[in-house]
């Protein structure tokens, strides 16, 4: 089983601190600064949406260059291998793969030379799968559980209400055992209720 981060919408206040922490932590390690999670809201609740670290990982199955692999119980994406095909984003059932790109430092935006015409201005944002910015390669980004940080995911550490939690195999086994116990108790309770009803008849 994989490790993954879960969010409790009853505790989340929608402050976007997790997004900022994620962005900064990855930027400091030379990775794309695009946050690997996105706070979603409805009328009553908010909670970040992020990679579920799927067992079968559809994103990894469709990657033509094996840039997405399972490492230490998590689905990791190697940004340097990404070829911008965007198949992983299409295959992800949770919309947890985003696309981002950084312009090379030596090439300022909208620069032109005598050998090349001026680059057109960045287009209006339509969709992460359709957007294209001249001079910027779209690189897939997804939650990697901050594998490079010995302190663990930055979003979990910085959430002011502790609504985010890193779940591992032991947590899953404990929750599964508790669920089985509750089911057994419910079934036994229903059986004793049925027997008492039968006795009254």
Short mmCIF file of C-alpha atoms in Angstrom, two decimals:
data_model
loop_
_atom_site.label_atom_id
_atom_site.label_comp_id
_atom_site.label_asym_id
_atom_site.label_seq_id
_atom_site.Cartn_x
_atom_site.Cartn_y
_atom_site.Cartn_z
CA UNK A 1 0.00 0.00 0.00
CA UNK A 2 1.03 3.57 -0.60
CA UNK A 3 1.44 6.51 1.73
CA UNK A 4 -0.71 9.56 1.06
CA UNK A 5 -1.97 12.79 2.61
CA UNK A 6 -5.63 13.14 3.62
CA UNK A 7 -7.52 16.30 4.51
CA UNK A 8 -10.27 16.81 7.07
CA UNK A 9 -12.72 19.32 5.57
CA UNK A 10 -14.24 19.96 9.01
CA UNK A 11 -10.92 21.47 10.15
CA UNK A 12 -9.79 23.17 6.93
CA UNK A 13 -10.35 26.95 6.91
CA UNK A 14 -9.32 27.47 3.28
CA UNK A 15 -6.35 29.71 4.11
CA UNK A 16 -4.10 28.32 1.31
CA UNK A 17 -1.14 28.05 3.70
CA UNK A 18 -0.57 24.49 2.48
CA UNK A 19 -0.28 25.69 -1.13
CA UNK A 20 2.24 28.39 -0.19
CA UNK A 21 4.33 25.97 1.89
CA UNK A 22 4.32 23.38 -0.89
CA UNK A 23 5.35 25.94 -3.50
CA UNK A 24 8.18 27.37 -1.41
CA UNK A 25 9.53 24.00 -0.29
CA UNK A 26 9.80 22.76 -3.88
CA UNK A 27 11.24 26.05 -5.15
CA UNK A 28 13.99 25.92 -2.52
CA UNK A 29 14.96 22.45 -3.79
CA UNK A 30 15.17 23.54 -7.43
CA UNK A 31 11.85 22.03 -8.50
CA UNK A 32 8.84 23.68 -10.15
CA UNK A 33 7.22 26.11 -7.74
CA UNK A 34 3.68 25.18 -8.79
CA UNK A 35 1.83 23.92 -5.68
CA UNK A 36 1.19 20.17 -5.73
CA UNK A 37 -2.22 20.63 -4.11
CA UNK A 38 -5.18 22.92 -4.68
CA UNK A 39 -7.66 24.09 -2.06
CA UNK A 40 -11.19 23.42 -3.31
CA UNK A 41 -14.29 25.05 -1.84
CA UNK A 42 -18.01 24.51 -1.87
CA UNK A 43 -20.70 26.38 0.01
CA UNK A 44 -19.92 24.84 3.39
CA UNK A 45 -16.46 23.27 3.33
CA UNK A 46 -12.98 23.58 1.93
CA UNK A 47 -10.19 21.04 1.61
CA UNK A 48 -7.08 20.62 -0.48
CA UNK A 49 -7.19 18.22 -3.40
CA UNK A 50 -3.97 16.31 -4.00
CA UNK A 51 -2.56 13.09 -5.39
CA UNK A 52 -4.07 9.92 -3.91
CA UNK A 53 -0.84 7.95 -4.57
CA UNK A 54 -2.96 5.25 -6.27
CA UNK A 55 -2.01 1.59 -6.02
CA UNK A 56 -2.41 1.09 -9.78
CA UNK A 57 -1.29 4.69 -10.62
CA UNK A 58 -2.88 5.36 -14.02
CA UNK A 59 -0.51 8.30 -14.49
CA UNK A 60 2.52 6.01 -14.26
CA UNK A 61 0.97 3.46 -16.60
CA UNK A 62 0.53 5.97 -19.44
CA UNK A 63 3.84 7.84 -19.08
CA UNK A 64 5.81 7.04 -22.27
CA UNK A 65 9.21 7.80 -20.70
CA UNK A 66 8.75 6.24 -17.24
CA UNK A 67 9.05 9.62 -15.55
CA UNK A 68 6.48 8.48 -12.96
CA UNK A 69 7.47 5.55 -10.74
CA UNK A 70 6.69 4.07 -7.32
CA UNK A 71 9.40 4.87 -4.75
CA UNK A 72 9.11 4.18 -1.01
CA UNK A 73 5.35 3.67 -1.10
CA UNK A 74 4.61 6.84 -3.09
CA UNK A 75 4.19 7.70 -6.75
CA UNK A 76 7.07 10.01 -7.68
CA UNK A 77 7.51 12.14 -10.80
CA UNK A 78 10.96 12.93 -12.18
CA UNK A 79 10.61 16.43 -13.66
CA UNK A 80 13.81 16.14 -15.68
CA UNK A 81 12.40 13.18 -17.65
CA UNK A 82 8.99 14.74 -18.40
CA UNK A 83 8.40 15.31 -22.13
CA UNK A 84 5.26 17.45 -21.73
CA UNK A 85 2.90 14.95 -23.36
CA UNK A 86 0.25 15.60 -20.64
CA UNK A 87 -1.00 12.01 -20.75
CA UNK A 88 -0.61 11.68 -16.98
CA UNK A 89 -2.97 14.58 -16.39
CA UNK A 90 -5.54 13.07 -18.73
CA UNK A 91 -5.25 9.64 -17.05
CA UNK A 92 -5.49 10.91 -13.45
CA UNK A 93 -9.05 10.28 -12.20
CA UNK A 94 -8.71 12.93 -9.48
CA UNK A 95 -7.27 15.84 -11.47
CA UNK A 96 -4.23 15.83 -9.22
CA UNK A 97 -1.61 16.38 -11.94
CA UNK A 98 -0.96 20.01 -12.87
CA UNK A 99 1.37 21.48 -15.48
CA UNK A 100 3.87 24.23 -14.94
CA UNK A 101 6.98 25.51 -16.59
CA UNK A 102 9.74 27.98 -15.86
CA UNK A 103 11.23 30.27 -18.47
CA UNK A 104 15.01 29.89 -18.73
CA UNK A 105 16.78 32.60 -16.70
CA UNK A 106 18.89 33.79 -19.62
CA UNK A 107 15.84 34.44 -21.81
CA UNK A 108 13.61 37.26 -20.58
CA UNK A 109 9.93 37.24 -21.48
CA UNK A 110 8.97 38.69 -24.89
CA UNK A 111 12.62 39.09 -25.93
CA UNK A 112 13.53 39.45 -29.59
CA UNK A 113 16.73 39.48 -31.62
CA UNK A 114 17.59 40.25 -35.21
CA UNK A 115 17.34 36.51 -35.91
CA UNK A 116 13.97 35.88 -34.28
CA UNK A 117 10.73 37.82 -34.14
CA UNK A 118 9.30 38.93 -30.82
CA UNK A 119 7.51 36.14 -28.97
CA UNK A 120 3.76 36.68 -28.79
CA UNK A 121 2.31 37.57 -25.40
CA UNK A 122 1.22 34.71 -23.17
CA UNK A 123 -2.23 33.47 -24.21
CA UNK A 124 -5.27 33.65 -21.96
CA UNK A 125 -5.55 30.65 -19.67
CA UNK A 126 -7.97 28.15 -21.17
CA UNK A 127 -7.06 24.76 -19.73
CA UNK A 128 -3.86 23.17 -18.40
CA UNK A 129 -4.13 20.70 -21.27
CA UNK A 130 -4.46 23.36 -23.98
CA UNK A 131 -2.36 26.27 -22.71
CA UNK A 132 0.92 26.97 -24.42
CA UNK A 133 3.41 29.70 -23.58
CA UNK A 134 6.25 30.38 -26.04
CA UNK A 135 9.61 29.41 -24.59
CA UNK A 136 8.14 27.50 -21.65
CA UNK A 137 8.03 23.71 -21.52
CA UNK A 138 5.00 22.37 -19.65
CA UNK A 139 6.24 20.03 -16.93
CA UNK A 140 3.92 17.76 -14.99
CA UNK A 141 3.82 18.35 -11.25
CA UNK A 142 2.08 16.21 -8.63
CA UNK A 143 2.35 15.58 -4.92
CA UNK A 144 5.61 13.80 -4.14
CA UNK A 145 5.16 13.85 -0.35
CA UNK A 146 8.21 16.16 -0.21
CA UNK A 147 10.43 13.05 -0.51
CA UNK A 148 13.54 15.26 -0.43
CA UNK A 149 12.64 16.74 2.97
CA UNK A 150 13.46 14.61 6.06
CA UNK A 151 10.69 16.44 7.97
CA UNK A 152 8.00 15.14 5.59
CA UNK A 153 5.35 17.00 3.59
CA UNK A 154 5.48 20.75 4.07
CA UNK A 155 1.69 21.06 3.81
CA UNK A 156 1.15 18.73 6.78
CA UNK A 157 3.71 20.60 8.92
CA UNK A 158 2.42 24.09 8.20
CA UNK A 159 -1.38 23.63 8.28
CA UNK A 160 -2.53 25.94 11.13
CA UNK A 161 -5.53 23.73 11.99
CA UNK A 162 -3.82 20.32 11.51
CA UNK A 163 -6.42 19.37 8.89
CA UNK A 164 -3.81 17.50 6.83
CA UNK A 165 -2.35 14.17 7.87
CA UNK A 166 0.15 11.75 6.31
CA UNK A 167 -1.35 8.26 6.29
CA UNK A 168 0.78 5.10 6.11
CA UNK A 169 0.20 1.33 6.07
CA UNK A 170 -0.25 1.10 9.86
CA UNK A 171 -2.93 3.80 9.82
CA UNK A 172 -4.76 2.02 7.00
CA UNK A 173 -4.59 -1.34 8.80
CA UNK A 174 -5.85 0.26 12.04
CA UNK A 175 -8.77 1.95 10.25
CA UNK A 176 -9.64 -1.27 8.43
CA UNK A 177 -9.64 -3.23 11.70
CA UNK A 178 -11.83 -0.61 13.38
CA UNK A 179 -14.27 -0.72 10.47
CA UNK A 180 -14.53 -4.51 10.70
CA UNK A 181 -15.15 -4.27 14.46
CA UNK A 182 -17.90 -1.69 13.97
CA UNK A 183 -19.50 -3.83 11.26
CA UNK A 184 -19.38 -6.90 13.49
CA UNK A 185 -20.90 -5.00 16.43
CA UNK A 186 -23.64 -3.60 14.20
CA UNK A 187 -24.40 -7.06 12.78
CA UNK A 188 -24.53 -8.60 16.27
CA UNK A 189 -26.74 -5.75 17.48
CA UNK A 190 -29.12 -6.28 14.56
CA UNK A 191 -29.17 -10.03 15.27
CA UNK A 192 -29.99 -9.57 18.97
CA UNK A 193 -32.69 -7.03 18.07
CA UNK A 194 -34.17 -9.49 15.56
CA UNK A 195 -34.09 -12.30 18.14
CA UNK A 196 -35.81 -10.15 20.77
CA UNK A 197 -38.48 -9.15 18.28
CA UNK A 198 -39.02 -12.82 17.39
CA UNK A 199 -39.36 -13.66 21.09
CA UNK A 200 -42.06 -11.03 21.54
CA UNK A 201 -44.14 -12.56 18.74
#
